[in-house]
C-alpha positions as semicolon CSV with decimal commas, in nm:
position;residue;x (nm);y (nm);z (nm)
1;X;-10,381;6,164;-6,493
2;X;-10,489;6,035;-6,835
3;X;-10,251;5,956;-7,118
4;X;-10,319;5,895;-7,488
5;X;-10,136;5,568;-7,555
6;X;-10,207;5,514;-7,924
7;X;-10,428;5,666;-8,191
8;X;-10,442;5,703;-8,570
9;X;-10,472;6,080;-8,529
10;X;-10,206;6,325;-8,420
11;X;-10,429;6,450;-8,138
12;X;-10,766;6,386;-7,976
13;X;-10,991;6,636;-7,800
14;X;-11,203;6,503;-7,517
15;X;-11,395;6,609;-7,207
16;X;-11,306;6,425;-6,887
17;X;-11,498;6,354;-6,567
18;X;-11,309;6,196;-6,275
19;X;-11,488;6,058;-5,969
20;X;-11,406;5,867;-5,652
21;X;-11,666;5,605;-5,562
22;X;-11,759;5,517;-5,204
23;X;-11,844;5,176;-5,061
24;X;-12,188;5,194;-5,223
25;X;-12,029;5,254;-5,565
26;X;-12,170;5,605;-5,574
27;X;-11,984;5,923;-5,664
28;X;-11,846;6,086;-5,353
29;X;-11,602;6,326;-5,514
30;X;-11,622;6,435;-5,877
31;X;-11,438;6,680;-6,098
32;X;-11,573;6,771;-6,440
33;X;-11,371;6,957;-6,700
34;X;-11,616;7,174;-6,894
35;X;-11,389;7,233;-7,191
36;X;-11,227;6,976;-7,417
37;X;-10,871;6,880;-7,332
38;X;-10,613;6,830;-7,605
39;X;-10,459;6,482;-7,580
40;X;-10,133;6,419;-7,767
41;X;-9,976;6,075;-7,781
42;X;-9,728;6,025;-7,498
43;X;-9,843;6,325;-7,289
44;X;-10,065;6,322;-6,978
45;X;-10,357;6,541;-6,877
46;X;-10,495;6,547;-6,523
47;X;-10,509;6,709;-6,181
48;X;-10,200;6,732;-5,957
49;X;-10,424;6,802;-5,653
50;X;-10,747;6,611;-5,700
51;X;-10,834;6,549;-5,331
52;X;-10,668;6,631;-4,996
53;X;-10,483;6,330;-4,855
54;X;-10,632;6,366;-4,506
55;X;-10,984;6,375;-4,649
56;X;-10,915;6,059;-4,847
57;X;-10,776;5,869;-4,546
58;X;-11,053;5,976;-4,310
59;X;-11,259;5,660;-4,251
60;X;-11,567;5,871;-4,186
61;X;-11,575;5,966;-4,554
62;X;-11,584;5,602;-4,664
63;X;-11,359;5,647;-4,965
64;X;-11,131;5,351;-4,891
65;X;-11,356;5,050;-4,821
66;X;-11,136;4,747;-4,752
67;X;-10,840;4,978;-4,821
68;X;-10,938;4,999;-5,187
69;X;-10,962;5,323;-5,384
70;X;-11,211;5,316;-5,673
71;X;-11,173;5,586;-5,937
72;X;-11,432;5,626;-6,211
73;X;-11,329;5,805;-6,529
74;X;-11,572;5,913;-6,800
75;X;-11,425;6,034;-7,131
76;X;-11,630;6,201;-7,404
77;X;-11,440;6,239;-7,730
78;X;-11,519;6,554;-7,925
79;X;-11,551;6,488;-8,299
80;X;-11,517;6,733;-8,590
81;X;-11,593;7,036;-8,381
82;X;-11,434;7,351;-8,247
83;X;-11,414;7,413;-7,874
84;X;-11,417;7,766;-7,741
85;X;-11,191;7,740;-7,437
86;X;-11,333;7,880;-7,117
87;X;-11,701;7,852;-7,209
88;X;-11,918;7,612;-7,013
89;X;-12,107;7,504;-7,325
90;X;-11,874;7,431;-7,615
91;X;-11,998;7,563;-7,946
92;X;-12,013;7,287;-8,204
93;X;-11,933;7,373;-8,566
94;X;-12,016;7,140;-8,853
95;X;-11,709;7,130;-9,075
96;X;-11,803;7,095;-9,445
97;X;-11,671;6,789;-9,624
98;X;-11,353;6,841;-9,824
99;X;-11,436;6,888;-10,193
100;X;-11,083;6,931;-10,327
101;X;-11,108;6,633;-10,562
102;X;-11,444;6,746;-10,699
103;X;-11,328;7,106;-10,739
104;X;-11,014;7,009;-10,928
105;X;-11,218;6,770;-11,140
106;X;-11,445;7,058;-11,236
107;X;-11,139;7,268;-11,320
108;X;-11,024;6,994;-11,556
109;X;-11,365;6,966;-11,721
110;X;-11,427;7,339;-11,775
111;X;-11,058;7,405;-11,865
112;X;-11,062;7,753;-11,712
113;X;-10,729;7,928;-11,649
114;X;-10,540;7,659;-11,844
115;X;-10,186;7,736;-11,960
116;X;-10,081;7,427;-12,156
117;X;-10,234;7,210;-12,428
118;X;-10,187;6,834;-12,457
119;X;-10,237;6,721;-12,816
120;X;-10,313;6,363;-12,921
121;X;-10,445;6,240;-13,258
122;X;-10,545;6,590;-13,363
123;X;-10,743;6,654;-13,045
124;X;-10,643;6,872;-12,752
125;X;-10,687;6,881;-12,376
126;X;-10,637;7,211;-12,198
127;X;-10,459;7,167;-11,866
128;X;-10,261;7,348;-11,596
129;X;-9,883;7,318;-11,569
130;X;-9,877;7,354;-11,191
131;X;-10,116;7,064;-11,137
132;X;-9,945;6,838;-11,393
133;X;-9,603;6,914;-11,245
134;X;-9,720;6,862;-10,887
135;X;-9,859;6,518;-10,969
136;X;-9,604;6,386;-11,219
137;X;-9,224;6,422;-11,195
138;X;-9,209;6,369;-11,572
139;X;-9,429;6,671;-11,638
140;X;-9,236;6,863;-11,372
141;X;-8,906;6,804;-11,551
142;X;-9,067;6,889;-11,884
143;X;-9,185;7,232;-11,766
144;X;-8,885;7,310;-11,550
145;X;-8,620;7,284;-11,819
146;X;-8,589;7,463;-12,151
147;X;-8,775;7,205;-12,353
148;X;-9,009;7,258;-12,646
149;X;-9,312;7,189;-12,428
150;X;-9,218;7,477;-12,197
151;X;-9,141;7,717;-12,479
152;X;-9,462;7,658;-12,673
153;X;-9,696;7,556;-12,388
154;X;-9,786;7,250;-12,587
155;X;-9,721;6,878;-12,536
156;X;-9,744;6,644;-12,834
157;X;-9,837;6,289;-12,732
158;X;-9,817;6,015;-12,994
159;X;-9,819;5,689;-12,797
160;X;-10,135;5,724;-12,586
161;X;-10,494;5,694;-12,705
162;X;-10,720;5,997;-12,668
163;X;-10,957;5,832;-12,419
164;X;-10,668;5,688;-12,219
165;X;-10,510;6,033;-12,194
166;X;-10,842;6,177;-12,076
167;X;-10,863;5,914;-11,802
168;X;-10,503;5,974;-11,699
169;X;-10,560;6,348;-11,676
170;X;-10,877;6,294;-11,476
171;X;-10,674;6,087;-11,231
172;X;-10,407;6,357;-11,211
173;X;-10,671;6,613;-11,116
174;X;-10,894;6,402;-10,890
175;X;-10,701;6,095;-10,778
176;X;-10,978;5,879;-10,924
177;X;-10,999;5,651;-11,229
178;X;-11,366;5,580;-11,294
179;X;-11,309;5,381;-11,615
180;X;-11,014;5,182;-11,487
181;X;-11,154;4,838;-11,568
182;X;-11,211;4,925;-11,934
183;X;-10,855;5,036;-12,010
184;X;-10,632;4,917;-11,725
185;X;-10,363;4,781;-11,958
186;X;-10,328;5,104;-12,157
187;X;-10,352;5,314;-11,841
188;X;-10,074;5,109;-11,686
189;X;-9,845;5,201;-11,975
190;X;-9,941;5,569;-11,947
191;X;-9,895;5,570;-11,570
192;X;-9,550;5,414;-11,609
193;X;-9,448;5,673;-11,869
194;X;-9,548;5,968;-11,650
195;X;-9,442;5,811;-11,316
196;X;-9,789;5,804;-11,165
197;X;-9,714;5,531;-10,913
198;X;-10,054;5,518;-10,745
199;X;-10,238;5,489;-11,076
200;X;-9,991;5,225;-11,187
201;X;-10,060;5,006;-10,883
202;X;-10,434;5,059;-10,922
203;X;-10,403;4,927;-11,278
204;X;-10,199;4,629;-11,160
205;X;-10,467;4,543;-10,907
206;X;-10,743;4,567;-11,168
207;X;-10,553;4,348;-11,414
208;X;-10,481;4,084;-11,150
209;X;-10,855;4,051;-11,098
210;X;-10,900;3,935;-11,456
211;X;-10,603;3,699;-11,492
212;X;-10,695;3,393;-11,698
213;X;-10,540;3,115;-11,902
214;X;-10,603;3,318;-12,215
215;X;-10,441;3,644;-12,104
216;X;-10,179;3,553;-11,844
217;X;-9,890;3,557;-12,094
218;X;-9,994;3,899;-12,223
219;X;-10,016;4,027;-11,864
220;X;-9,672;3,885;-11,788
221;X;-9,521;4,063;-12,087
222;X;-9,702;4,387;-11,999
223;X;-9,581;4,369;-11,640
224;X;-9,223;4,302;-11,745
225;X;-9,226;4,584;-11,999
226;X;-9,347;4,843;-11,747
227;X;-9,176;4,713;-11,431
228;X;-9,512;4,629;-11,275
229;X;-9,367;4,399;-11,011
230;X;-9,690;4,311;-10,833
231;X;-9,871;4,218;-11,153
232;X;-9,569;4,018;-11,266
233;X;-9,557;3,825;-10,939
234;X;-9,927;3,745;-10,959
235;X;-9,900;3,630;-11,320
236;X;-9,607;3,401;-11,240
237;X;-9,793;3,261;-10,939
238;X;-10,095;3,201;-11,163
239;X;-9,881;2,999;-11,405
240;X;-9,703;2,805;-11,130
241;X;-10,028;2,696;-10,967
242;X;-10,164;2,569;-11,298
243;X;-9,870;2,377;-11,452
244;X;-10,092;2,147;-11,657
245;X;-10,322;2,406;-11,808
246;X;-10,052;2,667;-11,865
247;X;-9,773;2,451;-12,006
248;X;-9,868;2,564;-12,355
249;X;-9,759;2,918;-12,270
250;X;-9,402;2,814;-12,360
251;X;-9,511;2,781;-12,718
252;X;-9,682;3,117;-12,734
253;X;-9,549;3,423;-12,912
254;X;-9,373;3,542;-12,597
255;X;-9,160;3,229;-12,543
256;X;-8,854;3,387;-12,707
257;X;-8,909;3,701;-12,504
258;X;-8,903;3,525;-12,167
259;X;-8,641;3,266;-12,256
260;X;-8,394;3,554;-12,278
261;X;-8,476;3,674;-11,927
């Protein structure tokens, strides 16, 4: 019997060949499973009657040299394929790569079938309520209750820059932020407002990369304002490891802000 002990997938499909080797280390008895078995973690796959006991114990067959039984197992894992059970030659299908992110990105760009407009600085983005609501609990609450945005299918945004909003919407549709490094601070604020936790952490990571003596106090204030705990911890660690060069931060414009904390 074979058992899948651990794996990062819920199941594995594999073909199995079991053999008993004789004293010359050659296959004496072999069983080959022509179709792929389905292995699930914690469950066994095998043969309850692999070889007759009398045949195994018969010295003439030479299967127990020095009273040792040698079993050879060959496992061939089947990748992204489909196995037709019962056929000797499994038909292999090439599964196309998932294009969900690209397809939704195209939907955002061409604005087809949109049902809500997001207006900022006199410019509009056409979007889709279902996608916005699925990705952001803030948008979900906005469209679920009898709010102005739901009644008029229009969301007025006054505290986010046009390009920042575009990047946030692109992330909502695709899960990607291609211009993150250029606007990570503003995107962090937008992500916090609309509860986009993944985007928020991505912004924190990007900002931590560029921590410096000149900007660490600004990053600390930004992190505190938007509950960006990881960025805040990194900024504090940056200051603590440079007590001589950062002592002047106490006299910066944010001293009163942090002295109240």
